[in-house]
């Protein structure tokens, strides 16, 4: 095997940041790059997939103060060693969704935690963007998830088919050895098996002895009606395969509902704004209002002011966890007429003349200017 460390790009370069960039900005840079190269946005593009892994690997190191310090001092060699001897790809790949579930995976850098070689697979998170319509009505989505699956030829053991892993002769399967140093006896991770307790003399060719291989799984996810941003759907056992026969992790589908051009959602309620002519607002009229299930009529009473909120009961969202259906709240916004003909302007001037002086036509305006008058009188 060629040395994978030789061909690696500088992690700072990968994320497009400099060595003194603040942690917060490194995170931002990572998110930007991860979005750009996410396999879902670049289906079938092997180069993007490689970039995606590279970005995740870089972030895994630069987001961890200890690893970052080691990297700053020793370069790639400084962080590859401590990663539990799993080889290059494991850490980076597992951390794709590690933002939230990273702790479950454990990172593998701590000393004594590697006693058992049987480990549960990492949980994965998948961010799913939905339209408001799909979120409200429910939908079935097909998603592609990069993950680690158990290797077929070796049945996940990592040993070449027909052979099997042997108990490590150095530590007798303990994974730890005692070293005598002068007066002291020091317990150390076994250098032969790197704490696994077993050695594979003939590694499986398909997984290079890892027992797991990278694969992009296509899964069908049923989204129940009424989900909202922040809701999570768990697909049990669809996370990464466990190592050495450990159980698989889970996959969490994290819902994000996209902005809608007409409706704004607040829990079970929907909001929308509808322009209304000042004639309709003054005389009253009927407006056509969009709902998620088609148009409905809304009667607007005479003397309606701009900004007034009308509640259409039951035209909102049925919450995914049950409970009453929400409402649609319609805000009418008065539209000032534009592109008027000279005749229309004349009519408005006549209207103006006719209503001038009559305080009762503009109670708000009058009370406002009374307050202004009072304000200036108080000042003097
Ligand atoms: Zn050993
Ligand atoms: Zn294998």
Short mmCIF file of N, CA and C in Angstrom, two decimals, residues 209-338:
data_model
loop_
_atom_site.label_atom_id
_atom_site.label_comp_id
_atom_site.label_asym_id
_atom_site.label_seq_id
_atom_site.Cartn_x
_atom_site.Cartn_y
_atom_site.Cartn_z
N UNK A 209 -9.06 -5.33 5.35
CA UNK A 209 -9.01 -5.75 6.75
C UNK A 209 -9.90 -4.96 7.69
N UNK A 210 -10.65 -4.00 7.14
CA UNK A 210 -11.49 -3.16 8.00
C UNK A 210 -12.81 -3.84 8.39
N UNK A 211 -13.23 -4.80 7.58
CA UNK A 211 -14.52 -5.46 7.86
C UNK A 211 -15.72 -4.64 7.39
N UNK A 212 -15.45 -3.41 7.01
CA UNK A 212 -16.53 -2.54 6.52
C UNK A 212 -16.06 -1.83 5.25
N UNK A 213 -16.99 -1.52 4.38
CA UNK A 213 -16.64 -0.78 3.17
C UNK A 213 -17.58 0.41 3.00
N UNK A 214 -17.09 1.43 2.32
CA UNK A 214 -17.91 2.60 2.05
C UNK A 214 -18.91 2.27 0.96
N UNK A 215 -20.10 2.76 1.15
CA UNK A 215 -21.10 2.54 0.12
C UNK A 215 -22.15 3.64 0.22
N UNK A 216 -22.71 4.02 -0.91
CA UNK A 216 -23.81 4.98 -0.88
C UNK A 216 -25.10 4.17 -0.96
N UNK A 217 -25.83 4.21 0.14
CA UNK A 217 -27.08 3.44 0.20
C UNK A 217 -28.24 4.31 -0.28
N UNK A 218 -29.15 3.71 -1.01
CA UNK A 218 -30.38 4.43 -1.37
C UNK A 218 -31.50 3.90 -0.49
N UNK A 219 -32.13 4.82 0.22
CA UNK A 219 -33.19 4.42 1.15
C UNK A 219 -34.47 5.18 0.84
N UNK A 220 -35.57 4.55 1.11
CA UNK A 220 -36.85 5.21 0.95
C UNK A 220 -37.36 5.63 2.32
N UNK A 221 -37.69 6.89 2.47
CA UNK A 221 -38.12 7.40 3.78
C UNK A 221 -39.56 7.89 3.68
N UNK A 222 -40.39 7.38 4.57
CA UNK A 222 -41.78 7.85 4.63
C UNK A 222 -41.86 9.03 5.58
N UNK A 223 -42.22 10.19 5.03
CA UNK A 223 -42.36 11.39 5.86
C UNK A 223 -43.82 11.53 6.23
N UNK A 224 -44.15 11.48 7.53
CA UNK A 224 -45.56 11.59 7.92
C UNK A 224 -46.06 13.02 7.72
N UNK A 225 -47.37 13.19 7.49
CA UNK A 225 -47.90 14.54 7.29
C UNK A 225 -47.74 15.39 8.55
N UNK A 226 -47.45 16.66 8.35
CA UNK A 226 -47.42 17.61 9.47
C UNK A 226 -46.05 17.86 10.05
N UNK A 227 -44.98 17.25 9.49
CA UNK A 227 -43.66 17.48 10.06
C UNK A 227 -43.22 18.94 9.87
N UNK A 228 -42.29 19.35 10.69
CA UNK A 228 -41.81 20.73 10.63
C UNK A 228 -40.29 20.73 10.75
N UNK A 229 -39.70 21.88 10.47
CA UNK A 229 -38.26 22.03 10.62
C UNK A 229 -37.83 21.61 12.02
N UNK A 230 -36.79 20.81 12.11
CA UNK A 230 -36.31 20.36 13.42
C UNK A 230 -36.80 18.97 13.79
N UNK A 231 -37.85 18.48 13.11
CA UNK A 231 -38.32 17.12 13.40
C UNK A 231 -37.30 16.11 12.87
N UNK A 232 -37.24 14.98 13.54
CA UNK A 232 -36.26 13.97 13.19
C UNK A 232 -36.94 12.63 13.03
N UNK A 233 -36.59 11.92 12.00
CA UNK A 233 -37.16 10.59 11.79
C UNK A 233 -36.01 9.59 11.92
N UNK A 234 -36.22 8.59 12.78
CA UNK A 234 -35.15 7.63 13.00
C UNK A 234 -35.36 6.37 12.18
N UNK A 235 -34.34 5.98 11.44
CA UNK A 235 -34.39 4.72 10.71
C UNK A 235 -33.44 3.77 11.43
N UNK A 236 -34.04 2.89 12.19
CA UNK A 236 -33.27 2.01 13.05
C UNK A 236 -32.39 1.08 12.23
N UNK A 237 -31.10 1.00 12.61
CA UNK A 237 -30.19 0.06 11.96
C UNK A 237 -29.71 0.48 10.58
N UNK A 238 -30.06 1.71 10.16
CA UNK A 238 -29.64 2.17 8.83
C UNK A 238 -28.41 3.08 8.89
N UNK A 239 -27.78 3.16 10.07
CA UNK A 239 -26.55 3.93 10.17
C UNK A 239 -25.37 3.09 9.71
N UNK A 240 -24.19 3.41 10.19
CA UNK A 240 -23.01 2.65 9.79
C UNK A 240 -23.02 1.25 10.38
N UNK A 241 -22.45 0.31 9.63
CA UNK A 241 -22.30 -1.05 10.15
C UNK A 241 -21.38 -1.01 11.36
N UNK A 242 -21.61 -1.89 12.32
CA UNK A 242 -20.72 -1.98 13.47
C UNK A 242 -19.42 -2.63 13.06
N UNK A 243 -18.40 -2.50 13.90
CA UNK A 243 -17.15 -3.16 13.54
C UNK A 243 -17.04 -4.48 14.28
N UNK A 244 -16.48 -5.47 13.65
CA UNK A 244 -16.27 -6.80 14.21
C UNK A 244 -17.56 -7.39 14.75
N UNK A 245 -18.59 -7.30 13.97
CA UNK A 245 -19.86 -7.93 14.33
C UNK A 245 -20.73 -7.11 15.26
N UNK A 246 -20.35 -5.86 15.57
CA UNK A 246 -21.18 -5.01 16.41
C UNK A 246 -22.44 -4.59 15.66
N UNK A 247 -23.49 -4.17 16.40
CA UNK A 247 -24.73 -3.77 15.73
C UNK A 247 -24.55 -2.47 14.94
N UNK A 248 -25.39 -2.30 13.92
CA UNK A 248 -25.33 -1.09 13.11
C UNK A 248 -25.91 0.09 13.89
N UNK A 249 -25.47 1.29 13.57
CA UNK A 249 -26.04 2.50 14.17
C UNK A 249 -27.36 2.85 13.50
N UNK A 250 -27.94 3.96 13.91
CA UNK A 250 -29.21 4.40 13.33
C UNK A 250 -28.98 5.58 12.40
N UNK A 251 -29.94 5.79 11.54
CA UNK A 251 -29.89 6.96 10.67
C UNK A 251 -30.99 7.92 11.09
N UNK A 252 -30.61 9.15 11.32
CA UNK A 252 -31.60 10.17 11.69
C UNK A 252 -31.81 11.12 10.51
N UNK A 253 -33.05 11.19 10.06
CA UNK A 253 -33.36 12.11 8.97
C UNK A 253 -33.88 13.39 9.60
N UNK A 254 -33.11 14.45 9.38
CA UNK A 254 -33.42 15.73 10.01
C UNK A 254 -34.18 16.59 9.00
N UNK A 255 -35.40 16.98 9.37
CA UNK A 255 -36.26 17.69 8.42
C UNK A 255 -36.00 19.18 8.45
N UNK A 256 -35.90 19.76 7.27
CA UNK A 256 -35.86 21.22 7.14
C UNK A 256 -36.89 21.62 6.09
N UNK A 257 -37.85 22.46 6.49
CA UNK A 257 -38.89 22.87 5.55
C UNK A 257 -38.46 24.18 4.88
N UNK A 258 -38.46 24.16 3.57
CA UNK A 258 -38.02 25.34 2.81
C UNK A 258 -39.03 26.48 2.90
N UNK A 259 -38.54 27.68 2.66
CA UNK A 259 -39.41 28.86 2.59
C UNK A 259 -40.42 28.68 1.46
N UNK A 260 -41.63 29.16 1.71
CA UNK A 260 -42.67 29.08 0.69
C UNK A 260 -42.91 30.48 0.13
N UNK A 261 -43.17 30.59 -1.18
CA UNK A 261 -43.34 31.94 -1.74
C UNK A 261 -44.58 32.66 -1.21
N UNK A 262 -45.59 31.93 -0.76
CA UNK A 262 -46.84 32.58 -0.33
C UNK A 262 -47.04 32.45 1.18
N UNK A 263 -46.83 31.26 1.69
CA UNK A 263 -47.18 31.01 3.09
C UNK A 263 -45.96 31.02 4.00
N UNK A 264 -46.21 31.51 5.19
CA UNK A 264 -45.21 31.40 6.23
C UNK A 264 -45.82 30.50 7.30
N UNK A 265 -45.02 29.62 7.86
CA UNK A 265 -45.58 28.69 8.82
C UNK A 265 -45.09 29.00 10.22
N UNK A 266 -46.01 28.90 11.17
CA UNK A 266 -45.63 29.01 12.57
C UNK A 266 -46.33 27.87 13.31
N UNK A 267 -45.62 26.75 13.44
CA UNK A 267 -46.23 25.59 14.07
C UNK A 267 -47.39 25.08 13.24
N UNK A 268 -48.59 25.12 13.82
CA UNK A 268 -49.73 24.59 13.09
C UNK A 268 -50.44 25.67 12.26
N UNK A 269 -50.06 26.92 12.46
CA UNK A 269 -50.71 28.00 11.73
C UNK A 269 -49.91 28.42 10.50
N UNK A 270 -50.66 28.90 9.51
CA UNK A 270 -50.03 29.46 8.32
C UNK A 270 -50.41 30.93 8.22
N UNK A 271 -49.48 31.73 7.69
CA UNK A 271 -49.76 33.15 7.48
C UNK A 271 -49.59 33.47 6.01
N UNK A 272 -50.41 34.41 5.53
CA UNK A 272 -50.09 34.98 4.22
C UNK A 272 -50.62 36.41 4.14
N UNK A 273 -50.03 37.17 3.25
CA UNK A 273 -50.44 38.56 3.06
C UNK A 273 -51.15 38.68 1.73
N UNK A 274 -52.26 39.42 1.73
CA UNK A 274 -52.98 39.60 0.48
C UNK A 274 -53.20 41.09 0.23
N UNK A 275 -52.81 41.56 -0.97
CA UNK A 275 -53.05 42.98 -1.26
C UNK A 275 -54.53 43.23 -1.51
N UNK A 276 -54.98 44.39 -1.08
CA UNK A 276 -56.39 44.74 -1.26
C UNK A 276 -56.45 46.18 -1.78
N UNK A 277 -57.35 46.44 -2.72
CA UNK A 277 -57.47 47.80 -3.25
C UNK A 277 -58.14 48.68 -2.21
N UNK A 278 -57.91 49.99 -2.30
CA UNK A 278 -58.46 50.82 -1.22
C UNK A 278 -59.97 50.98 -1.37
N UNK A 279 -60.47 50.71 -2.59
CA UNK A 279 -61.93 50.74 -2.76
C UNK A 279 -62.56 49.54 -2.07
N UNK A 280 -61.97 48.35 -2.29
CA UNK A 280 -62.50 47.15 -1.62
C UNK A 280 -62.40 47.30 -0.10
N UNK A 281 -61.28 47.89 0.35
CA UNK A 281 -61.10 48.06 1.79
C UNK A 281 -62.15 49.01 2.35
N UNK A 282 -62.50 50.05 1.58
CA UNK A 282 -63.45 51.05 2.06
C UNK A 282 -64.90 50.55 1.97
N UNK A 283 -65.21 49.90 0.84
CA UNK A 283 -66.61 49.51 0.63
C UNK A 283 -66.89 48.09 1.07
N UNK A 284 -65.84 47.32 1.29
CA UNK A 284 -66.03 45.90 1.58
C UNK A 284 -66.06 45.12 0.28
N UNK A 285 -65.69 43.88 0.31
CA UNK A 285 -65.69 43.10 -0.92
C UNK A 285 -65.28 41.66 -0.63
N UNK A 286 -65.13 40.95 -1.73
CA UNK A 286 -64.79 39.54 -1.58
C UNK A 286 -63.38 39.31 -2.14
N UNK A 287 -62.53 38.68 -1.37
CA UNK A 287 -61.17 38.39 -1.82
C UNK A 287 -61.01 36.90 -2.07
N UNK A 288 -60.17 36.59 -3.04
CA UNK A 288 -59.84 35.18 -3.25
C UNK A 288 -58.56 34.90 -2.48
N UNK A 289 -58.62 33.90 -1.60
CA UNK A 289 -57.49 33.60 -0.73
C UNK A 289 -56.94 32.22 -1.06
N UNK A 290 -55.61 32.10 -1.27
CA UNK A 290 -55.05 30.77 -1.51
C UNK A 290 -54.91 29.98 -0.20
N UNK A 291 -55.21 28.70 -0.26
CA UNK A 291 -54.90 27.81 0.86
C UNK A 291 -54.11 26.64 0.27
N UNK A 292 -53.58 25.79 1.11
CA UNK A 292 -52.82 24.65 0.59
C UNK A 292 -53.73 23.67 -0.16
N UNK A 293 -55.05 23.80 0.04
CA UNK A 293 -55.98 22.90 -0.64
C UNK A 293 -56.82 23.63 -1.67
N UNK A 294 -56.31 24.71 -2.23
CA UNK A 294 -57.05 25.44 -3.25
C UNK A 294 -57.53 26.79 -2.75
N UNK A 295 -58.29 27.49 -3.62
CA UNK A 295 -58.71 28.85 -3.28
C UNK A 295 -59.99 28.84 -2.46
N UNK A 296 -60.11 29.83 -1.58
CA UNK A 296 -61.37 30.04 -0.87
C UNK A 296 -61.70 31.52 -0.94
N UNK A 297 -63.00 31.84 -0.69
CA UNK A 297 -63.42 33.24 -0.71
C UNK A 297 -63.38 33.80 0.71
N UNK A 298 -62.97 35.05 0.80
CA UNK A 298 -62.96 35.72 2.10
C UNK A 298 -63.74 37.02 1.95
N UNK A 299 -64.77 37.19 2.77
CA UNK A 299 -65.54 38.44 2.74
C UNK A 299 -64.84 39.46 3.63
N UNK A 300 -64.51 40.59 3.02
CA UNK A 300 -63.87 41.65 3.79
C UNK A 300 -64.92 42.72 4.07
N UNK A 301 -65.15 43.07 5.32
CA UNK A 301 -66.19 44.06 5.63
C UNK A 301 -65.78 45.46 5.18
N UNK A 302 -66.76 46.34 5.06
CA UNK A 302 -66.48 47.74 4.74
C UNK A 302 -65.61 48.34 5.84
N UNK A 303 -64.87 49.39 5.48
CA UNK A 303 -64.00 50.11 6.43
C UNK A 303 -62.91 49.22 7.03
N UNK A 304 -62.39 48.31 6.23
CA UNK A 304 -61.27 47.47 6.68
C UNK A 304 -59.97 48.27 6.58
N UNK A 305 -59.19 48.27 7.66
CA UNK A 305 -57.91 48.99 7.65
C UNK A 305 -56.80 48.07 7.17
N UNK A 306 -55.75 48.68 6.65
CA UNK A 306 -54.61 47.88 6.21
C UNK A 306 -53.99 47.15 7.41
N UNK A 307 -53.48 45.94 7.16
CA UNK A 307 -52.83 45.18 8.24
C UNK A 307 -53.79 44.32 9.04
N UNK A 308 -55.09 44.45 8.75
CA UNK A 308 -56.05 43.65 9.53
C UNK A 308 -55.86 42.16 9.25
N UNK A 309 -55.96 41.37 10.32
CA UNK A 309 -55.72 39.94 10.24
C UNK A 309 -57.05 39.18 10.26
N UNK A 310 -57.25 38.33 9.26
CA UNK A 310 -58.45 37.49 9.24
C UNK A 310 -58.05 36.05 9.49
N UNK A 311 -58.82 35.38 10.32
CA UNK A 311 -58.48 34.01 10.68
C UNK A 311 -59.41 33.04 9.97
N UNK A 312 -58.84 32.15 9.16
CA UNK A 312 -59.64 31.11 8.52
C UNK A 312 -59.40 29.81 9.28
N UNK A 313 -60.37 29.43 10.07
CA UNK A 313 -60.19 28.29 10.98
C UNK A 313 -60.04 26.97 10.20
N UNK A 314 -59.10 26.18 10.68
CA UNK A 314 -58.95 24.84 10.10
C UNK A 314 -58.26 24.80 8.75
N UNK A 315 -57.74 25.95 8.30
CA UNK A 315 -57.05 25.96 6.99
C UNK A 315 -55.53 25.94 7.17
N UNK A 316 -55.08 25.57 8.38
CA UNK A 316 -53.64 25.49 8.62
C UNK A 316 -53.14 24.06 8.47
N UNK A 317 -52.30 23.65 9.41
CA UNK A 317 -51.60 22.37 9.31
C UNK A 317 -52.09 21.42 10.40
N UNK A 318 -52.26 20.14 10.05
CA UNK A 318 -52.52 19.11 11.05
C UNK A 318 -51.18 18.68 11.64
N UNK A 319 -50.96 18.93 12.94
CA UNK A 319 -49.64 18.64 13.52
C UNK A 319 -49.33 17.14 13.47
N UNK A 320 -48.06 16.83 13.28
CA UNK A 320 -47.65 15.43 13.13
C UNK A 320 -47.87 14.65 14.43
N UNK A 321 -47.83 15.33 15.57
CA UNK A 321 -48.03 14.63 16.84
C UNK A 321 -49.48 14.69 17.30
N UNK A 322 -50.39 15.01 16.40
CA UNK A 322 -51.80 15.05 16.73
C UNK A 322 -52.23 16.39 17.28
N UNK A 323 -53.52 16.51 17.59
CA UNK A 323 -54.05 17.78 18.08
C UNK A 323 -54.82 18.48 16.98
N UNK A 324 -55.46 19.59 17.36
CA UNK A 324 -56.34 20.26 16.40
C UNK A 324 -55.58 20.85 15.21
N UNK A 325 -56.31 20.96 14.10
CA UNK A 325 -55.75 21.55 12.90
C UNK A 325 -55.54 23.05 13.13
N UNK A 326 -54.48 23.60 12.60
CA UNK A 326 -54.20 25.03 12.75
C UNK A 326 -55.06 25.89 11.82
N UNK A 327 -54.83 27.18 11.88
CA UNK A 327 -55.61 28.16 11.10
C UNK A 327 -54.74 28.82 10.04
N UNK A 328 -55.42 29.42 9.08
CA UNK A 328 -54.72 30.28 8.12
C UNK A 328 -55.02 31.72 8.50
N UNK A 329 -53.98 32.51 8.73
CA UNK A 329 -54.16 33.91 9.10
C UNK A 329 -53.80 34.77 7.90
N UNK A 330 -54.80 35.53 7.46
CA UNK A 330 -54.63 36.33 6.26
C UNK A 330 -54.53 37.80 6.65
N UNK A 331 -53.44 38.43 6.29
CA UNK A 331 -53.27 39.85 6.57
C UNK A 331 -53.54 40.62 5.29
N UNK A 332 -54.50 41.54 5.33
CA UNK A 332 -54.75 42.34 4.13
C UNK A 332 -53.88 43.59 4.17
N UNK A 333 -53.27 43.86 3.03
CA UNK A 333 -52.38 45.01 2.92
C UNK A 333 -52.91 45.93 1.83
N UNK A 334 -53.19 47.17 2.23
CA UNK A 334 -53.79 48.10 1.29
C UNK A 334 -52.80 48.51 0.22
N UNK A 335 -53.24 48.43 -1.03
CA UNK A 335 -52.36 48.83 -2.11
C UNK A 335 -52.77 50.19 -2.66
N UNK A 336 -51.83 51.12 -2.69
CA UNK A 336 -52.06 52.45 -3.25
C UNK A 336 -52.16 52.33 -4.77
N UNK A 337 -53.20 52.86 -5.39
CA UNK A 337 -53.33 52.72 -6.84
C UNK A 337 -52.22 53.45 -7.58
N UNK A 338 -51.73 52.84 -8.67
CA UNK A 338 -50.65 53.44 -9.45
C UNK A 338 -51.09 53.58 -10.92
#
